Short mmCIF file of C-alpha atoms and ligand atoms in Angstrom, two decimals:
data_model
loop_
_atom_site.label_atom_id
_atom_site.label_comp_id
_atom_site.label_asym_id
_atom_site.label_seq_id
_atom_site.Cartn_x
_atom_site.Cartn_y
_atom_site.Cartn_z
CA MET A 1 56.04 57.89 46.49
CA ALA A 2 52.86 55.86 46.74
CA LYS A 3 51.33 52.66 45.48
CA ILE A 4 48.23 53.36 43.43
CA LEU A 5 45.60 50.87 42.33
CA VAL A 6 44.17 51.87 38.93
CA THR A 7 40.79 50.31 38.15
CA GLY A 8 40.12 50.26 34.42
CA GLY A 9 43.84 50.72 33.86
CA ALA A 10 43.62 48.80 30.56
CA GLY A 11 41.34 51.46 29.10
CA TYR A 12 42.24 54.63 27.21
CA ILE A 13 42.45 57.23 29.99
CA GLY A 14 43.33 54.65 32.67
CA SER A 15 46.34 53.35 30.75
CA HIS A 16 47.68 56.86 30.13
CA THR A 17 47.25 57.72 33.79
CA ARG A 18 49.05 54.54 34.81
CA TYR A 19 51.90 55.51 32.48
CA PHE A 20 52.18 59.02 33.97
CA LEU A 21 51.97 57.70 37.55
CA GLU A 22 54.96 55.47 36.86
CA LYS A 23 56.79 58.37 35.22
CA SER A 24 56.21 60.44 38.35
CA GLY A 25 57.81 57.72 40.47
CA HIS A 26 54.71 56.01 41.87
CA THR A 27 54.13 52.28 41.71
CA THR A 28 50.92 51.05 40.15
CA VAL A 29 48.79 47.99 39.89
CA VAL A 30 45.99 47.68 37.35
CA LEU A 31 42.68 46.11 38.23
CA ASP A 32 40.60 45.46 35.13
CA SER A 33 37.97 42.89 34.13
CA MET A 34 39.35 43.00 30.56
CA GLU A 35 35.77 42.92 29.26
CA ARG A 36 36.60 46.07 27.29
CA GLY A 37 40.21 46.69 28.26
CA ASP A 38 43.16 46.32 25.92
CA GLN A 39 45.84 43.80 26.94
CA ARG A 40 48.47 45.80 25.01
CA ALA A 41 47.84 48.82 27.25
CA VAL A 42 49.09 47.07 30.41
CA PRO A 43 52.72 46.08 30.93
CA ALA A 44 53.32 42.42 31.73
CA GLY A 45 52.87 41.48 35.38
CA MET A 46 50.93 44.61 36.29
CA LEU A 47 47.40 43.33 35.71
CA ARG A 48 45.02 41.84 38.28
CA GLN A 49 42.09 40.62 36.21
CA VAL A 50 39.08 41.11 38.45
CA ASP A 51 35.52 42.29 37.92
CA LEU A 52 34.85 45.06 40.41
CA ARG A 53 31.50 43.57 41.31
CA ASP A 54 33.38 40.62 42.84
CA SER A 55 33.87 42.41 46.14
CA ALA A 56 35.66 39.49 47.83
CA LYS A 57 38.31 39.42 45.08
CA VAL A 58 38.67 43.22 45.15
CA LYS A 59 39.25 43.04 48.93
CA GLN A 60 41.84 40.34 48.40
CA VAL A 61 43.69 42.46 45.82
CA LEU A 62 43.61 45.53 48.08
CA ARG A 63 44.98 43.47 50.99
CA GLU A 64 47.71 41.86 48.92
CA GLU A 65 48.79 45.00 47.08
CA LYS A 66 48.64 47.36 50.07
CA ALA A 67 47.65 50.31 47.90
CA ASP A 68 47.74 53.81 49.39
CA ALA A 69 45.06 55.15 47.06
CA VAL A 70 42.76 54.14 44.23
CA ILE A 71 42.10 55.87 40.91
CA HIS A 72 38.81 54.52 39.66
CA PHE A 73 38.18 54.48 35.89
CA ALA A 74 36.51 51.11 35.37
CA ALA A 75 33.09 51.79 33.86
CA TYR A 76 31.07 51.60 30.66
CA MET A 77 31.24 54.91 28.81
CA ALA A 78 29.14 54.95 25.65
CA VAL A 79 26.20 57.34 25.87
CA GLY A 80 24.23 55.69 23.04
CA GLU A 81 24.63 52.22 24.55
CA SER A 82 23.51 53.58 27.92
CA ASN A 83 20.24 54.73 26.35
CA GLU A 84 19.69 51.23 24.94
CA ARG A 85 20.65 49.32 28.10
CA PRO A 86 20.41 51.63 31.12
CA GLU A 87 20.37 48.68 33.53
CA ALA A 88 23.82 47.56 32.37
CA TYR A 89 25.19 51.02 33.17
CA PHE A 90 23.72 51.10 36.67
CA ILE A 91 24.78 47.52 37.43
CA ASN A 92 28.32 48.00 36.16
CA ASN A 93 29.09 51.65 36.93
CA VAL A 94 27.20 52.03 40.20
CA GLY A 95 27.32 48.39 41.37
CA GLY A 96 31.01 48.06 40.54
CA SER A 97 31.83 51.32 42.33
CA LEU A 98 29.89 50.33 45.45
CA SER A 99 31.67 47.02 45.61
CA LEU A 100 35.03 48.81 45.28
CA PHE A 101 34.17 51.35 47.98
CA GLU A 102 33.06 48.60 50.36
CA ALA A 103 36.38 46.83 49.81
CA MET A 104 38.30 50.09 50.35
CA LEU A 105 36.48 50.78 53.61
CA GLU A 106 37.12 47.24 54.87
CA THR A 107 40.80 47.37 54.02
CA GLY A 108 41.36 50.94 55.22
CA VAL A 109 42.16 52.60 51.86
CA LYS A 110 40.74 56.11 52.25
CA CYS A 111 41.81 58.08 49.16
CA LEU A 112 40.05 57.87 45.80
CA VAL A 113 40.18 59.77 42.53
CA PHE A 114 36.98 59.18 40.57
CA SER A 115 36.58 59.40 36.82
CA SER A 116 33.48 61.55 36.36
CA THR A 117 32.16 63.44 33.38
CA ALA A 118 30.80 66.66 31.92
CA ALA A 119 27.71 64.55 31.15
CA ALA A 120 26.83 65.13 34.81
CA TYR A 121 25.72 68.67 33.81
CA GLY A 122 23.44 67.62 30.95
CA ILE A 123 22.55 70.68 28.89
CA PRO A 124 24.29 73.36 30.90
CA GLY A 125 22.58 76.62 31.80
CA LYS A 126 25.81 78.54 31.28
CA VAL A 127 28.99 77.92 29.23
CA PRO A 128 31.89 77.73 30.19
CA ILE A 129 30.68 75.36 32.88
CA THR A 130 31.71 75.82 36.49
CA GLU A 131 31.52 73.06 39.08
CA ASP A 132 28.67 74.73 40.96
CA GLN A 133 26.22 74.11 38.11
CA PRO A 134 23.61 71.53 39.14
CA TYR A 135 23.62 67.85 38.28
CA ALA A 136 21.25 67.45 35.35
CA PRO A 137 22.27 64.35 33.35
CA ILE A 138 20.26 63.55 30.25
CA ASN A 139 21.37 59.96 29.73
CA PRO A 140 21.88 56.86 31.93
CA TYR A 141 25.67 57.08 31.53
CA GLY A 142 25.74 60.58 33.03
CA GLU A 143 23.24 59.55 35.70
CA SER A 144 25.39 56.56 36.71
CA LYS A 145 28.36 58.91 37.26
CA VAL A 146 26.22 61.38 39.24
CA MET A 147 24.97 58.54 41.46
CA VAL A 148 28.55 57.56 42.26
CA GLU A 149 29.51 61.19 42.92
CA LYS A 150 26.63 61.41 45.41
CA ILE A 151 27.59 58.14 47.11
CA LEU A 152 31.11 59.53 47.49
CA GLY A 153 29.68 62.61 49.20
CA TRP A 154 28.13 60.41 51.89
CA LEU A 155 31.20 58.24 52.26
CA ASP A 156 33.24 61.39 52.84
CA LYS A 157 30.80 62.71 55.41
CA PHE A 158 30.32 59.53 57.45
CA ARG A 159 33.18 57.16 56.56
CA GLU A 160 36.19 59.48 56.03
CA LEU A 161 36.73 58.24 52.50
CA ARG A 162 38.19 61.31 50.78
CA SER A 163 37.70 61.64 47.06
CA ILE A 164 38.41 63.92 44.15
CA ARG A 165 35.85 63.73 41.37
CA LEU A 166 37.31 64.79 38.03
CA ARG A 167 34.69 65.75 35.47
CA TYR A 168 36.23 65.21 32.06
CA PHE A 169 35.32 66.99 28.89
CA ASN A 170 36.37 65.35 25.57
CA ALA A 171 39.45 63.21 26.09
CA CYS A 172 41.49 62.76 22.92
CA GLY A 173 44.99 62.42 21.49
CA ALA A 174 47.67 59.99 22.66
CA GLU A 175 51.00 60.15 24.47
CA PRO A 176 53.56 59.65 21.66
CA GLU A 177 56.31 58.04 23.77
CA SER A 178 54.01 55.58 25.53
CA GLY A 179 52.70 53.52 22.60
CA LEU A 180 49.24 54.04 24.09
CA GLY A 181 46.24 55.52 22.31
CA GLU A 182 42.51 55.43 21.79
CA ARG A 183 41.18 51.99 20.84
CA HIS A 184 37.49 51.65 21.60
CA ASP A 185 35.46 48.84 20.10
CA PRO A 186 33.18 49.98 18.64
CA GLU A 187 34.72 53.43 18.29
CA THR A 188 32.22 56.23 18.89
CA HIS A 189 34.51 59.25 19.33
CA LEU A 190 34.90 62.00 16.80
CA ILE A 191 38.67 62.30 16.23
CA PRO A 192 39.43 58.58 15.75
CA LEU A 193 36.36 58.28 13.50
CA ILE A 194 37.47 61.17 11.26
CA LEU A 195 40.98 59.69 11.12
CA ARG A 196 39.47 56.36 10.13
CA ALA A 197 37.52 58.08 7.35
CA VAL A 198 40.81 59.52 6.05
CA GLN A 199 42.40 56.07 6.15
CA THR A 200 39.56 54.06 4.64
CA GLY A 201 37.88 56.61 2.37
CA LYS A 202 34.53 55.69 3.98
CA PRO A 203 32.75 58.87 5.06
CA VAL A 204 32.20 59.77 8.69
CA THR A 205 28.78 61.17 9.56
CA LEU A 206 28.67 64.56 11.25
CA PHE A 207 25.74 64.54 13.65
CA GLY A 208 23.81 67.65 12.66
CA ASP A 209 24.76 71.04 11.27
CA ASP A 210 21.73 73.00 12.43
CA TYR A 211 22.78 73.72 16.02
CA PRO A 212 22.73 77.31 17.32
CA THR A 213 26.53 77.60 16.98
CA PRO A 214 28.57 79.70 14.49
CA ASP A 215 28.98 76.88 11.94
CA GLY A 216 25.94 74.84 13.01
CA THR A 217 27.92 71.92 14.46
CA CYS A 218 28.35 71.04 18.15
CA ILE A 219 31.09 72.61 20.22
CA ARG A 220 33.19 70.55 22.62
CA ASP A 221 36.25 71.09 24.79
CA TYR A 222 38.90 68.64 23.51
CA ILE A 223 41.43 67.84 26.23
CA HIS A 224 44.63 65.93 25.50
CA VAL A 225 44.62 62.59 27.32
CA SER A 226 48.09 63.33 28.73
CA ASP A 227 46.86 66.58 30.29
CA LEU A 228 43.95 64.62 31.70
CA ALA A 229 46.30 61.96 33.07
CA GLU A 230 48.37 64.66 34.76
CA ALA A 231 45.23 66.00 36.47
CA HIS A 232 44.87 62.57 38.12
CA ILE A 233 48.44 62.65 39.37
CA VAL A 234 48.03 66.05 41.06
CA ALA A 235 44.65 64.97 42.44
CA VAL A 236 45.89 61.74 44.01
CA GLU A 237 49.00 63.46 45.42
CA TYR A 238 46.75 66.14 46.94
CA LEU A 239 44.64 63.47 48.67
CA LEU A 240 47.72 61.59 49.88
CA LYS A 241 48.96 64.81 51.48
CA GLY A 242 45.69 65.07 53.40
CA GLY A 243 43.67 67.23 50.97
CA GLY A 244 39.89 67.13 51.32
CA SER A 245 37.18 65.89 48.97
CA ASP A 246 36.27 68.07 46.01
CA ALA A 247 35.08 68.07 42.38
CA PHE A 248 36.92 69.64 39.45
CA ASN A 249 36.27 70.13 35.76
CA VAL A 250 39.09 69.06 33.48
CA GLY A 251 39.13 70.82 30.13
CA THR A 252 41.08 73.45 28.23
CA GLY A 253 38.46 76.20 28.37
CA GLY A 254 38.46 76.38 24.56
CA GLY A 255 35.54 75.17 22.47
CA ARG A 256 35.95 73.61 19.01
CA SER A 257 33.17 72.72 16.59
CA VAL A 258 32.89 69.37 14.82
CA LYS A 259 33.73 71.14 11.53
CA GLU A 260 36.81 72.73 13.11
CA VAL A 261 37.99 69.30 14.22
CA LEU A 262 37.45 67.99 10.69
CA ALA A 263 39.49 70.88 9.27
CA ALA A 264 42.29 70.17 11.79
CA VAL A 265 42.39 66.53 10.66
CA GLU A 266 42.65 67.63 7.03
CA ARG A 267 45.51 70.05 7.88
CA VAL A 268 47.45 67.48 9.90
CA THR A 269 47.02 64.52 7.57
CA GLY A 270 47.20 66.60 4.38
CA LYS A 271 44.22 64.58 3.10
CA LYS A 272 40.52 65.17 2.62
CA ALA A 273 38.31 63.68 5.31
CA PRO A 274 35.26 62.25 3.52
CA HIS A 275 32.11 63.09 5.44
CA THR A 276 28.34 63.42 5.22
CA ILE A 277 25.95 65.43 7.33
CA GLY A 278 23.46 63.29 9.24
CA PRO A 279 20.72 64.00 11.75
CA ARG A 280 21.50 65.17 15.27
CA ARG A 281 22.49 62.47 17.76
CA GLU A 282 20.04 62.22 20.63
CA GLY A 283 21.26 63.81 23.85
CA ASP A 284 24.01 65.97 22.30
CA PRO A 285 24.10 69.42 23.95
CA PRO A 286 25.06 72.18 21.45
CA SER A 287 28.06 73.36 23.47
CA LEU A 288 30.12 71.92 26.33
CA VAL A 289 33.15 73.91 27.42
CA ALA A 290 34.90 73.64 30.79
CA ASP A 291 35.80 76.37 33.16
CA SER A 292 38.66 74.55 34.86
CA SER A 293 40.04 77.54 36.76
CA LYS A 294 39.18 75.85 40.07
CA LEU A 295 41.50 72.94 39.27
CA GLN A 296 44.18 75.36 38.10
CA LYS A 297 43.97 77.45 41.27
CA THR A 298 43.58 74.62 43.78
CA LEU A 299 45.95 72.01 42.42
CA GLY A 300 48.22 74.05 40.13
CA TRP A 301 47.32 71.95 37.09
CA ARG A 302 47.56 73.47 33.58
CA PRO A 303 46.61 72.03 30.20
CA LYS A 304 49.94 71.97 28.32
CA ARG A 305 48.79 70.39 25.08
CA ALA A 306 45.66 72.38 24.22
CA ASP A 307 46.58 73.07 20.58
CA LEU A 308 44.04 71.15 18.48
CA ASP A 309 46.45 70.38 15.63
CA GLY A 310 48.91 68.96 18.17
CA ILE A 311 46.19 66.75 19.64
CA VAL A 312 45.18 65.52 16.19
CA ARG A 313 48.85 64.93 15.26
CA ASP A 314 49.30 62.64 18.29
CA ALA A 315 46.06 60.79 17.52
CA TRP A 316 47.10 60.43 13.86
CA GLU A 317 50.51 59.06 14.77
CA PHE A 318 48.83 56.41 16.90
CA ALA A 319 46.17 55.61 14.28
CA GLN A 320 48.85 54.99 11.66
CA LYS A 321 50.45 52.31 13.83
CA GLY A 322 47.23 50.34 13.39
N1 LIG B 1 30.25 63.38 16.45
C1 LIG B 1 29.92 63.35 15.11
N2 LIG B 1 30.06 62.17 14.42
C2 LIG B 1 30.52 61.02 15.02
C3 LIG B 1 30.86 61.06 16.40
C4 LIG B 1 30.72 62.26 17.07
O1 LIG B 1 29.50 64.36 14.53
O2 LIG B 1 30.60 59.98 14.33
C5 LIG B 1 30.11 64.64 17.20
C6 LIG B 1 29.15 64.53 18.37
O3 LIG B 1 27.84 64.84 17.95
C7 LIG B 1 29.72 65.58 19.33
C8 LIG B 1 31.22 65.57 19.02
O4 LIG B 1 31.36 64.95 17.74
O5 LIG B 1 29.22 66.86 19.01
C9 LIG B 1 32.02 64.78 20.03
O6 LIG B 1 31.41 63.52 20.16
P1 LIG B 1 32.12 62.31 20.89
O7 LIG B 1 31.23 61.10 20.74
O8 LIG B 1 33.53 62.19 20.41
O9 LIG B 1 32.20 62.76 22.41
P2 LIG B 1 31.02 63.23 23.42
O10 LIG B 1 30.90 64.73 23.22
O11 LIG B 1 29.78 62.48 23.08
O12 LIG B 1 31.57 62.90 24.75
#
């Protein structure tokens, strides 16, 4: 069993991954600036509150904690905000990562799992998307993740820092037993926003119904956050056993439209989800669906919670706790 440092471990996916690492018998320490993290998502005594860009402090934490590997989530993640303030995304996501990697190299930590994104592919040439499709981000958020992926390529080649880059599709749901869930501020994601519309009666806006898809709304691959967390566990264990650097898509392989998600919310909650149709959101590709067979074949990972109603049920249970 290993000791894993989880950057951004107070965030949505980071906190679930920390929970599953502990369940698998690993020890964890969370490094988070708490600028956007949620105090409730980190058990007492587990948090080292550090901004990644403070390289000296990161080095100190790595020395003190003697971590065997790092799982790196800490980053800004809102596409719209990245269009408004690209510089903030490069400073935080790229600058923070560089500072972390420098500290890892200096302290001899050579295994890293990196939180990457389907946004790296931009508008894909072919769906389902395989990992060999080219980088073609269409927003600064996606670009910041691609830049870090490329830096990791060089650090593997010349500095023996091995990394797994996991390219997530649409993380959603919550792990019922953990008390954890999705709490972004402001919330921008579809499922929590539809659930909020059910709770408040204030309509959610669907961003466009004139896409070239069967019902006109965008198609995404909704992956349960617990399945996503488990992908990190197999990835870090693979690296710790000496596995080499690689990139993997993490999705279910099934595409669901915005209207299908809305219908699932109505089925699960038994209530109408008030909504209006608005204009398209800039930078939204019509369809993003993962081919994650490479991850399944290489690391033996499987999505176990792909049923959309099940995902919505877990998200609903969490949303009702307030
Ligand atoms: N979406 C929407 N209304 C909202 C938020 C999202 O119609 O208030 C749509 C969005 O256009 C996309 C899908 O829901 O097609 C998923 O969006 P989300 O922001 O959850 O994730 P993304 O695909 O941007 O990572």
